[in-house]
Short mmCIF file of C-alpha atoms and ligand atoms in Angstrom, two decimals:
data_model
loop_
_atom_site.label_atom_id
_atom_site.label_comp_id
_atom_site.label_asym_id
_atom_site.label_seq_id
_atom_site.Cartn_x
_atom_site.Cartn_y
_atom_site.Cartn_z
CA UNK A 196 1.07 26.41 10.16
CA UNK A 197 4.31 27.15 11.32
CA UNK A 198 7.03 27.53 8.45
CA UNK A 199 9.41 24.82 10.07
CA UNK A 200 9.60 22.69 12.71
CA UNK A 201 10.14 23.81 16.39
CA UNK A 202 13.76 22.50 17.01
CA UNK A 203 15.58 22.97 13.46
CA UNK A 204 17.14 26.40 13.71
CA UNK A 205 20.40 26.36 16.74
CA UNK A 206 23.47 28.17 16.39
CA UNK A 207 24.89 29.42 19.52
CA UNK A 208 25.51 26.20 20.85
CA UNK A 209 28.83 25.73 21.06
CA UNK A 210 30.50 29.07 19.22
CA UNK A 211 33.96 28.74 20.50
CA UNK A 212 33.81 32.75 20.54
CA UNK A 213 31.01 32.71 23.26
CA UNK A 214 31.88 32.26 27.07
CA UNK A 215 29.95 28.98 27.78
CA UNK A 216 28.18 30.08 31.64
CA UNK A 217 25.12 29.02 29.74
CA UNK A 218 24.03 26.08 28.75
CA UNK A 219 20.49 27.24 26.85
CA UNK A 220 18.09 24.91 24.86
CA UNK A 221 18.80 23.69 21.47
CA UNK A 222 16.31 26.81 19.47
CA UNK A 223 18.06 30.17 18.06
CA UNK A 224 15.31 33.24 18.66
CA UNK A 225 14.62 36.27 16.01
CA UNK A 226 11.54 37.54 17.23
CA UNK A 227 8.55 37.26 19.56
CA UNK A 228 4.96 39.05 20.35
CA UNK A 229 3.09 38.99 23.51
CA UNK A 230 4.03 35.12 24.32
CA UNK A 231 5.13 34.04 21.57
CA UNK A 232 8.71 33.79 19.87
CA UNK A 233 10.03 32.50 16.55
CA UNK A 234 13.12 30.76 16.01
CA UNK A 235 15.24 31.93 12.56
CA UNK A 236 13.82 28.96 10.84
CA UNK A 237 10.79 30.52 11.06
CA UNK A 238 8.59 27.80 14.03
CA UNK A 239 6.50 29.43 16.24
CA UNK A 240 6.87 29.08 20.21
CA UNK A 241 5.09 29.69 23.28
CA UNK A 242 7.40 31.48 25.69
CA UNK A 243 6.53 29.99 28.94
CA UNK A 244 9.60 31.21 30.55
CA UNK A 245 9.25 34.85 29.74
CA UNK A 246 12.74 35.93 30.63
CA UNK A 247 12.88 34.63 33.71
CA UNK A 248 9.49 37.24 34.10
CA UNK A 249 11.15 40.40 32.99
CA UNK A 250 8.90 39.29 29.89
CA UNK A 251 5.73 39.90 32.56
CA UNK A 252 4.07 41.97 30.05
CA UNK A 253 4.95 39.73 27.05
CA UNK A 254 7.32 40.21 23.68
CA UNK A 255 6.89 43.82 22.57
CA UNK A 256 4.05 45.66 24.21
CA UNK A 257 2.68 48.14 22.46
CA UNK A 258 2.18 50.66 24.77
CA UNK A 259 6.59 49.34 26.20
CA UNK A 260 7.51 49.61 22.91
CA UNK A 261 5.69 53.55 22.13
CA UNK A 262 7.15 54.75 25.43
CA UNK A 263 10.56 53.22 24.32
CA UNK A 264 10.69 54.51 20.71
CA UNK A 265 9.86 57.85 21.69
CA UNK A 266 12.62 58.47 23.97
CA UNK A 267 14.91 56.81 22.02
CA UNK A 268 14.39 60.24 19.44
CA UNK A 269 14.79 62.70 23.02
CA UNK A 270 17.63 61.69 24.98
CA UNK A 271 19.02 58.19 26.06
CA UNK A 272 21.55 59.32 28.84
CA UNK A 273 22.30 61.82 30.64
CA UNK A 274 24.72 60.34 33.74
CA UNK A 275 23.42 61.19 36.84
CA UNK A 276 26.04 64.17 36.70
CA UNK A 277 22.65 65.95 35.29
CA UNK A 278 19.14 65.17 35.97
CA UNK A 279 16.50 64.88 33.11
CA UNK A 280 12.95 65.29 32.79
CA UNK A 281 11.73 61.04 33.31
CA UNK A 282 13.98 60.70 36.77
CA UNK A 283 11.46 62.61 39.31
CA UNK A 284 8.67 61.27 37.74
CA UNK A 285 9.92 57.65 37.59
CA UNK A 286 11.00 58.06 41.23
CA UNK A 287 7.59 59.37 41.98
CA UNK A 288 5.78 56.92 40.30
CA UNK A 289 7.80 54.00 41.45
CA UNK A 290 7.32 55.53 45.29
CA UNK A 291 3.51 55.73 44.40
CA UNK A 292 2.96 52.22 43.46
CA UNK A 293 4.90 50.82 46.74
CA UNK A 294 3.63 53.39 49.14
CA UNK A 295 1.24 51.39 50.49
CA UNK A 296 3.38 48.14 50.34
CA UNK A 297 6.06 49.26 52.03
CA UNK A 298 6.66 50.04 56.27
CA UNK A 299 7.31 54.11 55.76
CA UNK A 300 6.84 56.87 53.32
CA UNK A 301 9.03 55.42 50.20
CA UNK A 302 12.20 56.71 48.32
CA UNK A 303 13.46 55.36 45.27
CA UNK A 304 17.31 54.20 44.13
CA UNK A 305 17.71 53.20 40.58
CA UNK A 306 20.25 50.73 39.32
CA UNK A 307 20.00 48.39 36.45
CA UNK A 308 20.46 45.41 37.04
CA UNK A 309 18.50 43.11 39.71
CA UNK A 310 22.29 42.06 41.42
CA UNK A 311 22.96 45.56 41.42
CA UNK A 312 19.87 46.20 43.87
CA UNK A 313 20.70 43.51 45.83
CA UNK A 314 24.04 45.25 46.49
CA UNK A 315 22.55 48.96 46.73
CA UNK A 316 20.18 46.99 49.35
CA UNK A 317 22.88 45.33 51.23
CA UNK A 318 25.11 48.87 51.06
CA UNK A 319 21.98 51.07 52.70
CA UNK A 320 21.14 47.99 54.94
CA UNK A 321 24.64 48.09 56.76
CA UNK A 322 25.14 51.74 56.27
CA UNK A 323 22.13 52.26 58.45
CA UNK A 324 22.99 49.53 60.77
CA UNK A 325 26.11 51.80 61.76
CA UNK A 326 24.69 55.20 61.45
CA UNK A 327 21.41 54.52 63.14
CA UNK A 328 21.63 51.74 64.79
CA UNK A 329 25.15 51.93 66.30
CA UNK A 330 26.56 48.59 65.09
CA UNK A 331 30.21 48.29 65.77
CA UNK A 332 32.24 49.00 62.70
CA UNK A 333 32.70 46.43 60.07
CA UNK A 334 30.97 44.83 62.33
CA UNK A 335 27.16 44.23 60.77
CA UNK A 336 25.93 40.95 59.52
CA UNK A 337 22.86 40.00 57.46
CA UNK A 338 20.34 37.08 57.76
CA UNK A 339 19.96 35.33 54.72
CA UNK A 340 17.75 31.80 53.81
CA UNK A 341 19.49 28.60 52.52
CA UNK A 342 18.37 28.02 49.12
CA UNK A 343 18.31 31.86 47.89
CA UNK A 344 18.72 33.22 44.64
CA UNK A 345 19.82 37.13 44.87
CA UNK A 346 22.04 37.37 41.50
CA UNK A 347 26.22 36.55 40.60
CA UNK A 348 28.57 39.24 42.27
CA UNK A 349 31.17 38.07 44.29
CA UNK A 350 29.43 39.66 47.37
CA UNK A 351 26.13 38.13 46.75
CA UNK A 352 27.44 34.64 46.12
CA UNK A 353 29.26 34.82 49.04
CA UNK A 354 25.52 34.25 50.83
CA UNK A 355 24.72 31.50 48.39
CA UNK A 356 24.35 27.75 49.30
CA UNK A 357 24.61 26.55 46.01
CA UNK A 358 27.83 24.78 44.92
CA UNK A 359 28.01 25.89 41.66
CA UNK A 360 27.58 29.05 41.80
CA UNK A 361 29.97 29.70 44.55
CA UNK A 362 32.79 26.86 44.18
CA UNK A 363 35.96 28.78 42.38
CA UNK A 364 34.75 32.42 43.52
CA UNK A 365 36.32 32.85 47.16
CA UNK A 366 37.76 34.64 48.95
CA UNK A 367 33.71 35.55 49.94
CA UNK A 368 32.37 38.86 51.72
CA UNK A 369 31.80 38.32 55.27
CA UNK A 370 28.95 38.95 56.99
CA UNK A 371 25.88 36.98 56.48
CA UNK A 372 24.05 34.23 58.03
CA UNK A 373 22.59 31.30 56.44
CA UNK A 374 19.48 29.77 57.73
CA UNK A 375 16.61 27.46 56.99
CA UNK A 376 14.44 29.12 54.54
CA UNK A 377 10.66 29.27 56.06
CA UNK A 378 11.79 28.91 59.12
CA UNK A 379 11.05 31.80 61.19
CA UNK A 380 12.22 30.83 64.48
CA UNK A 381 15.67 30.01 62.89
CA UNK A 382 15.46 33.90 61.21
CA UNK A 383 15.09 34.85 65.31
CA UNK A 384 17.44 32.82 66.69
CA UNK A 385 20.38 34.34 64.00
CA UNK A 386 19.17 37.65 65.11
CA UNK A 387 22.14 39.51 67.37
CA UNK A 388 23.22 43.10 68.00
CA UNK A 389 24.90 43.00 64.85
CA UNK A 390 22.28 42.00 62.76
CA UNK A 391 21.29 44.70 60.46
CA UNK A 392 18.96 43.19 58.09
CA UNK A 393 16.92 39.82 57.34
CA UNK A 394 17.48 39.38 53.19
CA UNK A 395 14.80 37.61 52.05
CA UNK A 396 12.89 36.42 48.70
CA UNK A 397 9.56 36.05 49.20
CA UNK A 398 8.86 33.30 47.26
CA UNK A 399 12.40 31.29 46.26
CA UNK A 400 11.75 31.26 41.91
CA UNK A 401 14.98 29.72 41.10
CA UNK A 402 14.76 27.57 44.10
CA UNK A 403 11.63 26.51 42.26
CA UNK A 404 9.02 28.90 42.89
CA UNK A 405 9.29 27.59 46.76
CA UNK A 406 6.21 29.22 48.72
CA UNK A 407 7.32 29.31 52.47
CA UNK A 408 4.24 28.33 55.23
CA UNK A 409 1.61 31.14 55.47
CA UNK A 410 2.67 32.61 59.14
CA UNK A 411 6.64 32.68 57.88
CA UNK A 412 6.33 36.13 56.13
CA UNK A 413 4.26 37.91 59.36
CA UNK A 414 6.73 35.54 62.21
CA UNK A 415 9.94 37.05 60.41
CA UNK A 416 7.84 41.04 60.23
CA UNK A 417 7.44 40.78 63.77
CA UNK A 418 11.43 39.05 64.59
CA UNK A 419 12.72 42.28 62.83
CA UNK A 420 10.48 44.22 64.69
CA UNK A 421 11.21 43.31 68.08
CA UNK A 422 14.79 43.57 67.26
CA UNK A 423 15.07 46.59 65.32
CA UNK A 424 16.70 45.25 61.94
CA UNK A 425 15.59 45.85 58.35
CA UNK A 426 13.03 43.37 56.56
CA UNK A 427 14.33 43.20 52.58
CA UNK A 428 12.26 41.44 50.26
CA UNK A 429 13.51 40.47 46.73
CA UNK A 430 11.11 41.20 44.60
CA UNK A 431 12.58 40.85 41.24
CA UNK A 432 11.05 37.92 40.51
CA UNK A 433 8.10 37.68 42.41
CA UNK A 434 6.95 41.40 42.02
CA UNK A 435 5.67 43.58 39.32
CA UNK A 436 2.33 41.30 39.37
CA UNK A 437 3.76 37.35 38.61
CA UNK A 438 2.03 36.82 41.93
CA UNK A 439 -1.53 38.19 41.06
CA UNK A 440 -0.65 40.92 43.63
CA UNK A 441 1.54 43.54 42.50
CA UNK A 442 4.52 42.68 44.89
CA UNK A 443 4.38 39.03 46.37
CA UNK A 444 4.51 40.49 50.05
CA UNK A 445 0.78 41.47 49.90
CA UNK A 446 0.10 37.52 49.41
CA UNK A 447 0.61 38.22 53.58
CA UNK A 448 -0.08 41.33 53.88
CA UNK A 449 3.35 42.03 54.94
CA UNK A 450 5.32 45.57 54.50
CA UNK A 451 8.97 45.50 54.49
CA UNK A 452 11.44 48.20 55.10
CA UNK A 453 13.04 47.96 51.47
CA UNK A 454 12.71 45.76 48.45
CA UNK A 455 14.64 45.11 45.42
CA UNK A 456 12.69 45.34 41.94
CA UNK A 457 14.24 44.54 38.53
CA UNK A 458 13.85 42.01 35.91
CA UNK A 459 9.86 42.91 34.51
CA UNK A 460 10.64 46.97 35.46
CA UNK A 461 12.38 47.35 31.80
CA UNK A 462 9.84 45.70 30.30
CA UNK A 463 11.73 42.86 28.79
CA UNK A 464 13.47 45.97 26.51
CA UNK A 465 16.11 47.32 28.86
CA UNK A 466 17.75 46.30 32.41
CA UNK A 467 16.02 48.22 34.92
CA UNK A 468 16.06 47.79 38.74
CA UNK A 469 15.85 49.83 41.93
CA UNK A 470 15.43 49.46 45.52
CA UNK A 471 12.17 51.30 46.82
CA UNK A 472 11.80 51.63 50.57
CA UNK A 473 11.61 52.95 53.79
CA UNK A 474 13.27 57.58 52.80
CA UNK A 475 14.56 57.26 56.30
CA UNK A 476 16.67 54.09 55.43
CA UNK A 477 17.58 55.07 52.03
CA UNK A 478 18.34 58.57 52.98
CA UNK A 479 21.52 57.04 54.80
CA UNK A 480 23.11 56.81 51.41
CA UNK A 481 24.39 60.47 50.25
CA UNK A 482 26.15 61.72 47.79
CA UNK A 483 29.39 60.58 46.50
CA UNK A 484 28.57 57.22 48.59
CA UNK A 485 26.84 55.71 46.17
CA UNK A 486 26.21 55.55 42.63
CA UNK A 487 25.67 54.01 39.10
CA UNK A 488 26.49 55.65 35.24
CA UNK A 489 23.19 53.97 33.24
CA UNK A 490 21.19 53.91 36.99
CA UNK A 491 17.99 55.80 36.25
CA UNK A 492 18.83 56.87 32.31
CA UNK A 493 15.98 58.70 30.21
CA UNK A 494 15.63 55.15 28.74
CA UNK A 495 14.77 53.36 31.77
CA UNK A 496 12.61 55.65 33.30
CA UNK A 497 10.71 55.63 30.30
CA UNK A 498 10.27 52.25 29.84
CA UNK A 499 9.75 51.57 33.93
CA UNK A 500 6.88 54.77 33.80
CA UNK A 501 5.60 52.98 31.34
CA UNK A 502 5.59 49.47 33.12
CA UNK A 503 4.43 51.41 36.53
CA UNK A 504 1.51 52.48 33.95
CA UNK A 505 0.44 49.25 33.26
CA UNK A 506 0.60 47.53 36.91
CA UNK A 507 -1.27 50.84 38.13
CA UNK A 508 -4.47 49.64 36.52
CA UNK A 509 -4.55 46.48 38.26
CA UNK A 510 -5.05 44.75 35.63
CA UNK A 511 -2.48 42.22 35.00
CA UNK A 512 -2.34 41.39 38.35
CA UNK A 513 -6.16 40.55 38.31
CA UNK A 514 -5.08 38.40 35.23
CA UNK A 515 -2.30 36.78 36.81
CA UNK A 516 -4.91 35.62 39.44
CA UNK A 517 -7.91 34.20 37.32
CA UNK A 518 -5.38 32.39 35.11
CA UNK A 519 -3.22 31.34 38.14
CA UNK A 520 -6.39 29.49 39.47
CA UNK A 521 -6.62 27.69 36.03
CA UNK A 522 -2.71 27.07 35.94
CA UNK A 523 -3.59 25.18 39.03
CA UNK A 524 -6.25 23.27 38.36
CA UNK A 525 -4.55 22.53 35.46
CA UNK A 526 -1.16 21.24 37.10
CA UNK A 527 -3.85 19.54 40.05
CA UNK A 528 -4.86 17.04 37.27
CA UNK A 529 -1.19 15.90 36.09
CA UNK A 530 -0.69 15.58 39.44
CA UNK A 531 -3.67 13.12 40.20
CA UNK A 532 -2.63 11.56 36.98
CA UNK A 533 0.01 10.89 38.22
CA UNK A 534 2.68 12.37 35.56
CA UNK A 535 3.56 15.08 37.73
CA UNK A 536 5.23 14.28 41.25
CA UNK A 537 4.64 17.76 43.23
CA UNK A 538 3.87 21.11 42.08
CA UNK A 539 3.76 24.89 44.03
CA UNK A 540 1.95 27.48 42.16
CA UNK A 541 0.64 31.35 42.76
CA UNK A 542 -0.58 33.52 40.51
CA UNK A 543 0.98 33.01 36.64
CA UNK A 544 4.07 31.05 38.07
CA UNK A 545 5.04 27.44 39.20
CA UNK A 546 7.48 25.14 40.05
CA UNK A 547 6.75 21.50 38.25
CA UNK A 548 8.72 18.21 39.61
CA UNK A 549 8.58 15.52 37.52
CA UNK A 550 9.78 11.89 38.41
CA UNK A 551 13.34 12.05 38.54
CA UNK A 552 13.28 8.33 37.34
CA UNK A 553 11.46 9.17 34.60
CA UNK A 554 13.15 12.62 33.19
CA UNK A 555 15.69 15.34 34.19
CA UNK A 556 13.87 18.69 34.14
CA UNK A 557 16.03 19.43 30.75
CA UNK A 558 14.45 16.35 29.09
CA UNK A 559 10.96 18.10 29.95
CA UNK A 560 12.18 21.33 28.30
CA UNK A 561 14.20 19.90 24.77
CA UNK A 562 10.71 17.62 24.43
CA UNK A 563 8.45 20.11 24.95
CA UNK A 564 10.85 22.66 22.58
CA UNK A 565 9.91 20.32 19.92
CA UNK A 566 6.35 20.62 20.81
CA UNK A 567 6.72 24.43 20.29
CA UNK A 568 6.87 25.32 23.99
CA UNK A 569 9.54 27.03 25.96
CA UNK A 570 10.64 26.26 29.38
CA UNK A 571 13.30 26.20 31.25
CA UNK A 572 14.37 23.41 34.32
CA UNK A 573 15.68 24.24 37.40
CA UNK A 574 17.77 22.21 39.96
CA UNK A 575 16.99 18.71 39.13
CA UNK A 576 13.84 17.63 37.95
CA UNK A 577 11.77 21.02 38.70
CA UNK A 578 10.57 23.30 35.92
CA UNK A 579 9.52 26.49 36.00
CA UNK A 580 5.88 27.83 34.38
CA UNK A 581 6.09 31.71 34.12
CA UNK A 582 4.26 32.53 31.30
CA UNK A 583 3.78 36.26 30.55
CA UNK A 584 0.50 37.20 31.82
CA UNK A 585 -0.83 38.52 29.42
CA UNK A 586 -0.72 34.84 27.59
CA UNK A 587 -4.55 33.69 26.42
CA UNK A 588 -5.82 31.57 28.14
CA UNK A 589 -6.31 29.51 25.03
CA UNK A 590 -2.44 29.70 24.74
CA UNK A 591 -2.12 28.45 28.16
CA UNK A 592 -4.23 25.38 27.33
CA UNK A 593 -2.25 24.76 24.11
CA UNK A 594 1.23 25.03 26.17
CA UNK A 595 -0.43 22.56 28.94
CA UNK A 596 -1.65 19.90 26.48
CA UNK A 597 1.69 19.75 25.47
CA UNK A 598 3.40 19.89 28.46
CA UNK A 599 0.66 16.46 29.32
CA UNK A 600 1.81 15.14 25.64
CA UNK A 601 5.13 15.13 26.76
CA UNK A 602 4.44 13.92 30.38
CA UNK A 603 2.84 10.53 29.11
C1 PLP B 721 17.08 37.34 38.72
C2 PLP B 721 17.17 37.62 40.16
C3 PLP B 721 18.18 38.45 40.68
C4 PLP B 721 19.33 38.96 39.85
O1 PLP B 721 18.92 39.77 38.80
P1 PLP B 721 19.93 40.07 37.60
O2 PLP B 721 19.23 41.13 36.80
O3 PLP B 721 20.12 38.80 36.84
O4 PLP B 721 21.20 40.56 38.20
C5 PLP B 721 18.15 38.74 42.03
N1 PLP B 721 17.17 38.24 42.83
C6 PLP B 721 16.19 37.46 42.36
C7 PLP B 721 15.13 36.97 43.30
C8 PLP B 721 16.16 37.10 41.02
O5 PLP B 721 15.20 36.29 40.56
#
């Protein structure tokens, strides 16, 4: 028996101390293993949200939490003003586990945080553009889908279609190109001799978890092909095995010329990101171009070998799918009962609308809170499943039950 009741213990709220860009759930956290969390009350929740999945491998990992502890006694940073014993490695490792996944032999740029990938992504993409491709100066634009998600700096939002994040934020970067998302023929058409890249997330998470049509990722492969212009996939929240593959491009069996990791690369224990990729692309970016204090610390690259470690056996991934296939049998019956309106799942991850008339998505979550499970909504009436996947799959039931509870 929990010690209190899920719901009790808040404090955060409204702290007139704490910048209010967040508008979290009424619960106050102290501490969590594998996927679940208790509040400071001392009730007991499944995390069905897993930090957005940088909690992929759950709250605490043993083997995350070993690899972390024992470099936090060796050496934390370094700058990249001197290299240290984890970077090669972590590079190495990182380029072995995308190697095949990727169009080209791979090299590595670590950053920290998933916007900062984006950026690092966006930087190589037009760098190339002008000194391989021969874009005009200044001239380079990006393709980009309506709907996106790729992280808060002013450049990035400037590519956003959402109100709220970009209302109040101008003046915005030039340089990008908006269109339809899953539409590939719209991707072709925006295609022009200034086009450098096509800025993609393979599956839209924040969106939803939106899953575009089957031929969209192979249609927009071949586009770039035919026109010579990078293929970027954002795997930060689709990769690192939410999917049931290990990046969510293999769903197609597509290989793009760079992609952006983050989020689940720290392990839920630090920020951790990178951009992996095409040596020939990334070589564009030299020294002194380029560059990032806490990018690659002895830290991260002990806690991302470690993560590498743990996708490497194939393991999660081959969890992510058996459970996935539950999840959506699972979700199939709400929905032929009628208390669900439309769901998209792959792998450990799904997007949930509920009746609009019935409840806004944040109803869904502060109900199911007091149930003891925690999710988070997204635009509307949509909620987001992405347990850690290395949730039972008695856990999974439990969180389900309640999420049908709460539905009726
Ligand atoms: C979360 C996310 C980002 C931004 O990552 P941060 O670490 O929050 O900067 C970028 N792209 C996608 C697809 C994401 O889900």
């Amino acid at each position: 028996m929990p010690a209190a009741a899920p719901g009790a213990a808040h404090a955060a709220g409204s702290t007139p101390t704490l910048a209010q860009n967040y508008h979290p759930l009424p619960v106050t956290l102290a501490s969590g293993s594998g996927a679940w969390v208790r509040d400071t009350a001392g009730a007991d929740y499944l995390d069905l949200l897993a930090g957005y999945s940088a909690l992929n491998f759950g709250h605490g990992h043993p083997t995350l939490l070993a690899a972390a502890h024992a470099q936090l006694d060796r050496i934390t940073l370094t700058s990249r003003a001197f290299d240290h014993d984890l970077l090669v490695p972590f590079a190495d490792a990182l380029a072995a586990l995308a190697a095949p996944r990727v169009a080209g032999p791979p090299m590595v740029l670590p950053m920290n945080t998933g916007a900062e990938a984006v950026e690092t992504a966006i930087k190589a993409a037009r760098k190339w553009g002008y000194d391989v491709k021969g874009v005009a100066p200044d001239r380079a634009t990006i393709v980009v889908a309506s709907g996106n998600f790729h992280g808060r700096t002013t450049t990035i939002v400037s590519f956003s279609d959402d109100a709220d994040a970009r209302t109040g934020f101008g003046p915005f970067t030039p340089g990008f190109r908006i269109v339809p998302y899953g539409d590939a023929a719209a991707v072709r058409d925006a295609i022009d001799e200034t086009t450098v890249a096509v800025l993609l997330e393979p599956i839209q998470g924040e969106q939803g978890v939106v899953i575009p049509p089957d031929d969209y990722w192979p249609a927009v492969r071949a586009a770039c092909d035919e026109a010579g212009v990078l293929l970027v996939a954002d795997e930060i929240q689709s990769g690192l095995g939410r999917t049931g593959t290990t990046f969510a491009c293999e769903l197609w069996g597509v290989r793009p010329d760079l992609m952006t990791l983050g989020k689940a690369l720290g392990g839920g224990i630090v920020p951790v990101s990178a951009v992996v990729g095409r040596a020939d692309v990334l070589g564009v970016l030299t020294y002194g171009t380029h560059g990032s204090t806490f990018g690659g610390n002895p830290l991260a690259c002990a806690v991302g070998l470690a993560v590498i470690g743990l996708l490497a056996t194939g393991e999660h991934q081959e969890r992510a799918r058996t459970l996935g296939v539950h999840l959506r049998e699972r979700l199939q019956s709400l929905a032929d009962d009628g208390l669900v309106e439309r769901f998209r799942a792959v792998g450990l991850w799904a997007g949930v609308d509920v009746d609009p008339a019935r409840f806004t998505g944040r109803e869904v979550c502060v109900r199911l809170l007091e149930q003891g499970v925690l999710v988070k909504d997204t635009h509307g009436s949509t909620i987001r499943l992405a347990p850690p996947l290395v949730i039972g799959r008695d856990d999974l039931d439990l969180a389900l039950d309640r999420l049908t509870l709460v539905l009726r």
